[in-house]
Amino acid sequence: SIFDCEQVYDYHGDFHFANIVFNRDTSQYKLVDLRPDFNNSEGWGDMYYDLGKMYAGCEVQFSKIKNLDKENFKKLLVETSSGEYSLTEHKSSELIKFKKFFEKWIKSNNLDLKRVKLIAGLVLCKIASLHEENQGDFLFLNGRRVLDEAIKI
């Protein structure tokens, strides 16, 4: 089940796009801003937390919502005929392609996509409170959407 204990792994702790640097001269990627510990245990942690954090970045293109004002926030929400709201697509085609690649990679490595999505949804809901009102609302609504999708898997 999803609550079974998992083996711990080397981990980053804050694995998202802003913490990946590409060196054009060497064609190598480097991870920056590693967390020093996970629950006071240095060098290891929950691999699924890292994967979930990266997946959250596939669900919300942070660079596009960074300066989201109230007027533009309303453009991202579409009211349905039943009076509910849905979120419009805001991600670049490159991010959409990466998300598909990442999901395929997760599955091909026999990892649990549902668990990754659940953690991503929780991450988005959690970080919503760290942002301004419009960005926070957008993150929270996307977090709920990702959780709803994960539960259906």
PDB file of C-alpha atoms in Angstrom:
ATOM      1  CA  SER A   1       0.000   0.000   0.000  1.00  0.00           C
ATOM      2  CA  ILE A   2       0.995   3.636  -0.217  1.00  0.00           C
ATOM      3  CA  PHE A   3       1.704   3.636   3.525  1.00  0.00           C
ATOM      4  CA  ASP A   4       4.270   0.830   3.437  1.00  0.00           C
ATOM      5  CA  CYS A   5       7.743   1.779   4.560  1.00  0.00           C
ATOM      6  CA  GLU A   6      10.138   2.551   1.747  1.00  0.00           C
ATOM      7  CA  GLN A   7      13.846   2.225   1.467  1.00  0.00           C
ATOM      8  CA  VAL A   8      15.620   5.545   1.824  1.00  0.00           C
ATOM      9  CA  TYR A   9      17.849   6.897  -0.947  1.00  0.00           C
ATOM     10  CA  ASP A  10      20.319   9.619  -1.687  1.00  0.00           C
ATOM     11  CA  TYR A  11      18.178  12.647  -2.233  1.00  0.00           C
ATOM     12  CA  HIS A  12      18.291  16.327  -3.112  1.00  0.00           C
ATOM     13  CA  GLY A  13      15.553  17.638  -0.843  1.00  0.00           C
ATOM     14  CA  ASP A  14      14.495  20.568  -3.033  1.00  0.00           C
ATOM     15  CA  PHE A  15      14.483  19.012  -6.499  1.00  0.00           C
ATOM     16  CA  HIS A  16      12.906  21.428  -8.958  1.00  0.00           C
ATOM     17  CA  PHE A  17      13.835  23.183 -12.180  1.00  0.00           C
ATOM     18  CA  ALA A  18      15.393  26.252 -10.535  1.00  0.00           C
ATOM     19  CA  ASN A  19      17.917  23.982  -8.781  1.00  0.00           C
ATOM     20  CA  ILE A  20      19.227  22.380 -11.966  1.00  0.00           C
ATOM     21  CA  VAL A  21      22.031  24.173 -13.802  1.00  0.00           C
ATOM     22  CA  PHE A  22      23.233  23.287 -17.305  1.00  0.00           C
ATOM     23  CA  ASN A  23      26.841  23.986 -18.314  1.00  0.00           C
ATOM     24  CA  ARG A  24      26.865  24.611 -22.060  1.00  0.00           C
ATOM     25  CA  ASP A  25      30.652  24.171 -22.255  1.00  0.00           C
ATOM     26  CA  THR A  26      30.626  20.664 -20.777  1.00  0.00           C
ATOM     27  CA  SER A  27      27.017  19.720 -21.659  1.00  0.00           C
ATOM     28  CA  GLN A  28      26.537  18.597 -18.066  1.00  0.00           C
ATOM     29  CA  TYR A  29      23.764  19.201 -15.581  1.00  0.00           C
ATOM     30  CA  LYS A  30      24.502  20.005 -11.956  1.00  0.00           C
ATOM     31  CA  LEU A  31      22.129  20.054  -9.001  1.00  0.00           C
ATOM     32  CA  VAL A  32      22.433  23.044  -6.679  1.00  0.00           C
ATOM     33  CA  ASP A  33      20.950  24.041  -3.309  1.00  0.00           C
ATOM     34  CA  LEU A  34      20.867  20.530  -1.856  1.00  0.00           C
ATOM     35  CA  ARG A  35      19.189  20.203   1.525  1.00  0.00           C
ATOM     36  CA  PRO A  36      21.736  19.217   4.174  1.00  0.00           C
ATOM     37  CA  ASP A  37      19.498  16.657   5.877  1.00  0.00           C
ATOM     38  CA  PHE A  38      16.149  14.908   5.900  1.00  0.00           C
ATOM     39  CA  ASN A  39      14.638  14.755   9.375  1.00  0.00           C
ATOM     40  CA  ASN A  40      18.154  15.181  10.850  1.00  0.00           C
ATOM     41  CA  SER A  41      19.517  12.297   8.762  1.00  0.00           C
ATOM     42  CA  GLU A  42      22.265  13.503   6.452  1.00  0.00           C
ATOM     43  CA  GLY A  43      22.670  12.211   2.908  1.00  0.00           C
ATOM     44  CA  TRP A  44      19.482  10.243   2.532  1.00  0.00           C
ATOM     45  CA  GLY A  45      15.752  10.760   2.406  1.00  0.00           C
ATOM     46  CA  ASP A  46      12.588  10.016   0.499  1.00  0.00           C
ATOM     47  CA  MET A  47      13.187   9.659  -3.238  1.00  0.00           C
ATOM     48  CA  TYR A  48       9.462  10.107  -3.834  1.00  0.00           C
ATOM     49  CA  TYR A  49       9.581  13.542  -2.207  1.00  0.00           C
ATOM     50  CA  ASP A  50      12.179  14.614  -4.770  1.00  0.00           C
ATOM     51  CA  LEU A  51      10.166  13.133  -7.628  1.00  0.00           C
ATOM     52  CA  GLY A  52       6.981  14.748  -6.321  1.00  0.00           C
ATOM     53  CA  LYS A  53       8.664  18.128  -6.042  1.00  0.00           C
ATOM     54  CA  MET A  54       9.863  17.892  -9.652  1.00  0.00           C
ATOM     55  CA  TYR A  55       6.420  16.743 -10.787  1.00  0.00           C
ATOM     56  CA  ALA A  56       4.875  19.781  -9.070  1.00  0.00           C
ATOM     57  CA  GLY A  57       7.079  21.875 -11.354  1.00  0.00           C
ATOM     58  CA  CYS A  58       5.598  20.012 -14.319  1.00  0.00           C
ATOM     59  CA  GLU A  59       2.093  20.961 -13.188  1.00  0.00           C
ATOM     60  CA  VAL A  60       2.696  24.671 -12.578  1.00  0.00           C
ATOM     61  CA  GLN A  61       5.082  26.759 -14.656  1.00  0.00           C
ATOM     62  CA  PHE A  62       6.351  28.978 -11.862  1.00  0.00           C
ATOM     63  CA  SER A  63       7.985  31.480 -14.214  1.00  0.00           C
ATOM     64  CA  LYS A  64       4.566  32.251 -15.721  1.00  0.00           C
ATOM     65  CA  ILE A  65       2.794  32.823 -12.404  1.00  0.00           C
ATOM     66  CA  LYS A  66       5.607  34.687 -10.646  1.00  0.00           C
ATOM     67  CA  ASN A  67       4.008  38.107 -11.175  1.00  0.00           C
ATOM     68  CA  LEU A  68       0.414  36.976 -11.436  1.00  0.00           C
ATOM     69  CA  ASP A  69      -1.924  39.871 -10.660  1.00  0.00           C
ATOM     70  CA  LYS A  70      -5.634  39.600  -9.924  1.00  0.00           C
ATOM     71  CA  GLU A  71      -6.722  40.396 -13.493  1.00  0.00           C
ATOM     72  CA  ASN A  72      -4.439  37.762 -15.057  1.00  0.00           C
ATOM     73  CA  PHE A  73      -5.336  35.272 -12.330  1.00  0.00           C
ATOM     74  CA  LYS A  74      -8.993  35.567 -13.355  1.00  0.00           C
ATOM     75  CA  LYS A  75      -8.002  34.817 -16.971  1.00  0.00           C
ATOM     76  CA  LEU A  76      -6.580  31.484 -15.848  1.00  0.00           C
ATOM     77  CA  LEU A  77      -9.897  30.440 -14.298  1.00  0.00           C
ATOM     78  CA  VAL A  78     -12.847  29.476 -16.468  1.00  0.00           C
ATOM     79  CA  GLU A  79     -16.316  29.259 -14.960  1.00  0.00           C
ATOM     80  CA  THR A  80     -18.194  26.161 -16.115  1.00  0.00           C
ATOM     81  CA  SER A  81     -21.920  25.948 -16.759  1.00  0.00           C
ATOM     82  CA  SER A  82     -22.410  24.328 -13.344  1.00  0.00           C
ATOM     83  CA  GLY A  83     -20.888  27.352 -11.596  1.00  0.00           C
ATOM     84  CA  GLU A  84     -17.605  25.602 -10.823  1.00  0.00           C
ATOM     85  CA  TYR A  85     -14.208  26.755 -12.036  1.00  0.00           C
ATOM     86  CA  SER A  86     -11.584  25.027 -14.123  1.00  0.00           C
ATOM     87  CA  LEU A  87      -8.006  26.090 -14.698  1.00  0.00           C
ATOM     88  CA  THR A  88      -6.865  27.013 -18.181  1.00  0.00           C
ATOM     89  CA  GLU A  89      -3.601  25.684 -19.570  1.00  0.00           C
ATOM     90  CA  HIS A  90      -0.701  27.994 -18.792  1.00  0.00           C
ATOM     91  CA  LYS A  91       2.327  25.783 -19.456  1.00  0.00           C
ATOM     92  CA  SER A  92       4.737  25.974 -22.372  1.00  0.00           C
ATOM     93  CA  SER A  93       4.820  23.201 -24.951  1.00  0.00           C
ATOM     94  CA  GLU A  94       8.324  22.308 -23.701  1.00  0.00           C
ATOM     95  CA  LEU A  95       7.063  21.785 -20.161  1.00  0.00           C
ATOM     96  CA  ILE A  96       4.142  19.704 -21.412  1.00  0.00           C
ATOM     97  CA  LYS A  97       6.592  17.519 -23.380  1.00  0.00           C
ATOM     98  CA  PHE A  98       8.858  17.170 -20.345  1.00  0.00           C
ATOM     99  CA  LYS A  99       5.919  16.119 -18.161  1.00  0.00           C
ATOM    100  CA  LYS A 100       5.075  13.324 -20.619  1.00  0.00           C
ATOM    101  CA  PHE A 101       8.732  12.252 -20.711  1.00  0.00           C
ATOM    102  CA  PHE A 102       8.948  12.355 -16.893  1.00  0.00           C
ATOM    103  CA  GLU A 103       5.779  10.255 -16.470  1.00  0.00           C
ATOM    104  CA  LYS A 104       7.122   7.709 -18.952  1.00  0.00           C
ATOM    105  CA  TRP A 105      10.467   7.643 -17.102  1.00  0.00           C
ATOM    106  CA  ILE A 106       8.718   7.091 -13.756  1.00  0.00           C
ATOM    107  CA  LYS A 107       6.692   4.188 -15.146  1.00  0.00           C
ATOM    108  CA  SER A 108       9.624   2.638 -17.042  1.00  0.00           C
ATOM    109  CA  ASN A 109      11.633   2.599 -13.802  1.00  0.00           C
ATOM    110  CA  ASN A 110       8.803   0.764 -12.012  1.00  0.00           C
ATOM    111  CA  LEU A 111       8.115   3.722  -9.752  1.00  0.00           C
ATOM    112  CA  ASP A 112       4.685   4.647  -8.439  1.00  0.00           C
ATOM    113  CA  LEU A 113       3.249   7.540 -10.477  1.00  0.00           C
ATOM    114  CA  LYS A 114       0.260   7.807  -8.149  1.00  0.00           C
ATOM    115  CA  ARG A 115       2.569   8.373  -5.185  1.00  0.00           C
ATOM    116  CA  VAL A 116       4.574  10.962  -7.138  1.00  0.00           C
ATOM    117  CA  LYS A 117       1.372  12.813  -8.060  1.00  0.00           C
ATOM    118  CA  LEU A 118       0.007  12.691  -4.505  1.00  0.00           C
ATOM    119  CA  ILE A 119       3.209  14.217  -3.170  1.00  0.00           C
ATOM    120  CA  ALA A 120       3.222  16.824  -5.960  1.00  0.00           C
ATOM    121  CA  GLY A 121      -0.330  17.846  -5.087  1.00  0.00           C
ATOM    122  CA  LEU A 122       0.543  18.125  -1.405  1.00  0.00           C
ATOM    123  CA  VAL A 123       3.655  20.162  -2.242  1.00  0.00           C
ATOM    124  CA  LEU A 124       1.615  22.622  -4.325  1.00  0.00           C
ATOM    125  CA  CYS A 125      -0.985  23.002  -1.555  1.00  0.00           C
ATOM    126  CA  LYS A 126       1.741  23.470   1.065  1.00  0.00           C
ATOM    127  CA  ILE A 127       3.747  26.104  -0.796  1.00  0.00           C
ATOM    128  CA  ALA A 128       0.583  28.071  -1.655  1.00  0.00           C
ATOM    129  CA  SER A 129       0.729  29.762   1.739  1.00  0.00           C
ATOM    130  CA  LEU A 130       4.263  31.010   1.003  1.00  0.00           C
ATOM    131  CA  HIS A 131       3.135  33.075  -1.995  1.00  0.00           C
ATOM    132  CA  GLU A 132       1.113  36.207  -2.591  1.00  0.00           C
ATOM    133  CA  GLU A 133      -2.659  35.812  -2.714  1.00  0.00           C
ATOM    134  CA  ASN A 134      -3.156  35.253  -6.455  1.00  0.00           C
ATOM    135  CA  GLN A 135      -0.147  32.973  -6.869  1.00  0.00           C
ATOM    136  CA  GLY A 136      -1.077  31.128  -3.685  1.00  0.00           C
ATOM    137  CA  ASP A 137      -4.646  30.584  -4.848  1.00  0.00           C
ATOM    138  CA  PHE A 138      -3.392  29.332  -8.211  1.00  0.00           C
ATOM    139  CA  LEU A 139      -0.944  26.927  -6.544  1.00  0.00           C
ATOM    140  CA  PHE A 140      -3.581  25.645  -4.121  1.00  0.00           C
ATOM    141  CA  LEU A 141      -6.165  25.069  -6.857  1.00  0.00           C
ATOM    142  CA  ASN A 142      -3.595  23.234  -8.969  1.00  0.00           C
ATOM    143  CA  GLY A 143      -2.556  21.187  -5.948  1.00  0.00           C
ATOM    144  CA  ARG A 144      -6.167  20.110  -5.416  1.00  0.00           C
ATOM    145  CA  ARG A 145      -6.475  19.242  -9.111  1.00  0.00           C
ATOM    146  CA  VAL A 146      -3.326  17.090  -8.995  1.00  0.00           C
ATOM    147  CA  LEU A 147      -4.538  15.332  -5.838  1.00  0.00           C
ATOM    148  CA  ASP A 148      -7.909  14.647  -7.468  1.00  0.00           C
ATOM    149  CA  GLU A 149      -6.173  13.181 -10.551  1.00  0.00           C
ATOM    150  CA  ALA A 150      -3.884  11.047  -8.397  1.00  0.00           C
ATOM    151  CA  ILE A 151      -6.745   9.602  -6.390  1.00  0.00           C
ATOM    152  CA  LYS A 152      -8.397   8.443  -9.626  1.00  0.00           C
ATOM    153  CA  ILE A 153      -5.339   6.418 -10.707  1.00  0.00           C
TER     154      ILE A 153
END
